[in-house]
Amino acid sequence: SHRPRLTAMRPGRGSTAFLHDLPGVFMQIQFFDANSAPALRLCARVLNEGVVPADLEPQLAEAARMARFSGKAGQLFEGFAERGGQLVRVALAGLGKPDAPDRAAAIEKAGAGLVAKYLTSGEEAMLVDLTGAGLSANEAADLLLGARLRGWRHDVYRTKLPDDRKPTLKRIAVLGAPEGTRDAWAAQEAVAAGTEFTRELVTEPANAIYPESFVERCRARMGGTGLSLRVLDREEMAALGMGALLGVAQGSAREPRMLVMEWNGGTAGDAPLALVGKGVTFDTGGISIKPAAGMEDMKWDMGGAGAVAGAMLALALRGAKANVVGVCGLVENMPDGTAQRPGDVVTSMSGQTIEVINTDAEGRLVLCDALTWVQREYAPRAIVDLATLTGAIIVSLGHEYAGMFASDDDLANRLDAAGKASGDRLWRFPLGPAYDKLLESAIADMKNVGPRFGGSITAAQFLQRYVDKGTPWAHLDIAGTVWADKPGATWDKGATGFGVRLLDRLVRDNY
Ligand code: BES
Ligand code: MN
Ligand code: ZN
């Protein structure tokens, strides 16, 4: 593979020559102390609200005041100063008040904002001076995470990018980092790499990423990390009776796959946490075909599987002390002479039969067999599934929160806390027998769709029918948060990498 391993990008060991050969442009972050810091033409400072550092040039401080910069969260000021006989660009980024409730987000945003501003500025390197900002090591690492994530791009298909729109910023030199920042950054760097991998998988079009190539990308990226991969093909899945997943795949020329990634960083023999992802590499809707407008979005219908793969990569790269298994159900949903029809009845691996009323409600058909398989194979201590499952969740929550459905309050609370801490926010929805009843079929054990209203909930009810009582389970409907039509705090337009930071935080704090 042409993809260098993470170690090749660690501070001090890498060269910058290969950076633009990568699908994403990775920001290199290096630490310096005051006497070894390079003299750069772009210097940034992060400031708390209302605090002007005593060592800032008076004219710069005055200019910032004139521009109404006061260090509020999200504020960015650019000025110039003469230092050592050279004109340098000096950027000031606001952190807001130290006791603000959303301090973590503000810190990350400051790092991200600096990179967004200078990514295509012509500058190749930026000095970020954290002196006097009063950040903890974890906060400093969060600032760098924001910076690194905001610098990710996917330009592999652009052959005509004009010079002044090409990203130039490749290196961040950090000065004045508090004690312990290097260690904190080592973990966050793993999370960044996982998030970037998810973004890459989500961004690639469906002629590049299909079940087999999804597996191959994972193999290439995960080699040498300590993750062990298992792959099930069509025949193996047929032998296991996965009629629901295979029914979705049967209209496609692409072979389906089930990808299993094992990370055993915890006590040997302890039941793992299971992460299960919907990996529909393209969703046309099948015979219940979708309208043409916007159908290209359905290349990211594998966002759940992408998040699971990225999270597993992050856990392995940071050496998480936990046992976690990631399962991706990978299929393409196409209409064809061989495709399944509305009204077909399929038998899932669990033995339960399903009347396929709508072939576009395919994600749940893929997930139900993956859920059954992971429970039989691993008897996990808990299951979290992630899926771009319903358009209805976007109607409910827009693009700010993902929907959470949980059989277990403890797991729900842990996920909620991880969501708040990581910025991948979740909003819990109800489950209950009245919703479950809406899936009753006249011919089989259940239909794959309920009535029009409450569509995200009936989708979750369907999945719950495949989870053993006693196994804590949560389903995250991430249809609204995988892809962004406008830039956010830590991403440009496009793939957000949603789920990686959430799952990493869930594992860090609970498992
Ligand atoms: N992948 C879609 C859900 C989706 C829609 C994600 C729009 C992102 C944006 C899913 O497979 C689907 O088609 N769901 C249907 C379910 C319906 C047929 C019950 C939907 O939401 O319309
Ligand atoms: Mn669909
Ligand atoms: Zn889908």
PDB file of C-alpha atoms and ligand atoms in Angstrom, residues 278 283 301 362 388, ligand 3:
ATOM      1  CA  LYS A 278     -24.565  -0.556   8.576  1.00  0.00           C
ATOM      2  CA  ASP A 283     -28.413   2.517  -1.576  1.00  0.00           C
ATOM      3  CA  ASP A 301     -24.991   4.901   3.439  1.00  0.00           C
ATOM      4  CA  GLU A 362     -32.620  -2.392   3.679  1.00  0.00           C
ATOM      5  CA  THR A 388     -27.664   5.815   8.481  1.00  0.00           C
TER       6      THR A 388
HETATM    7 ZN    ZN B   3     -30.002   2.776   3.350  1.00  0.00          ZN
END
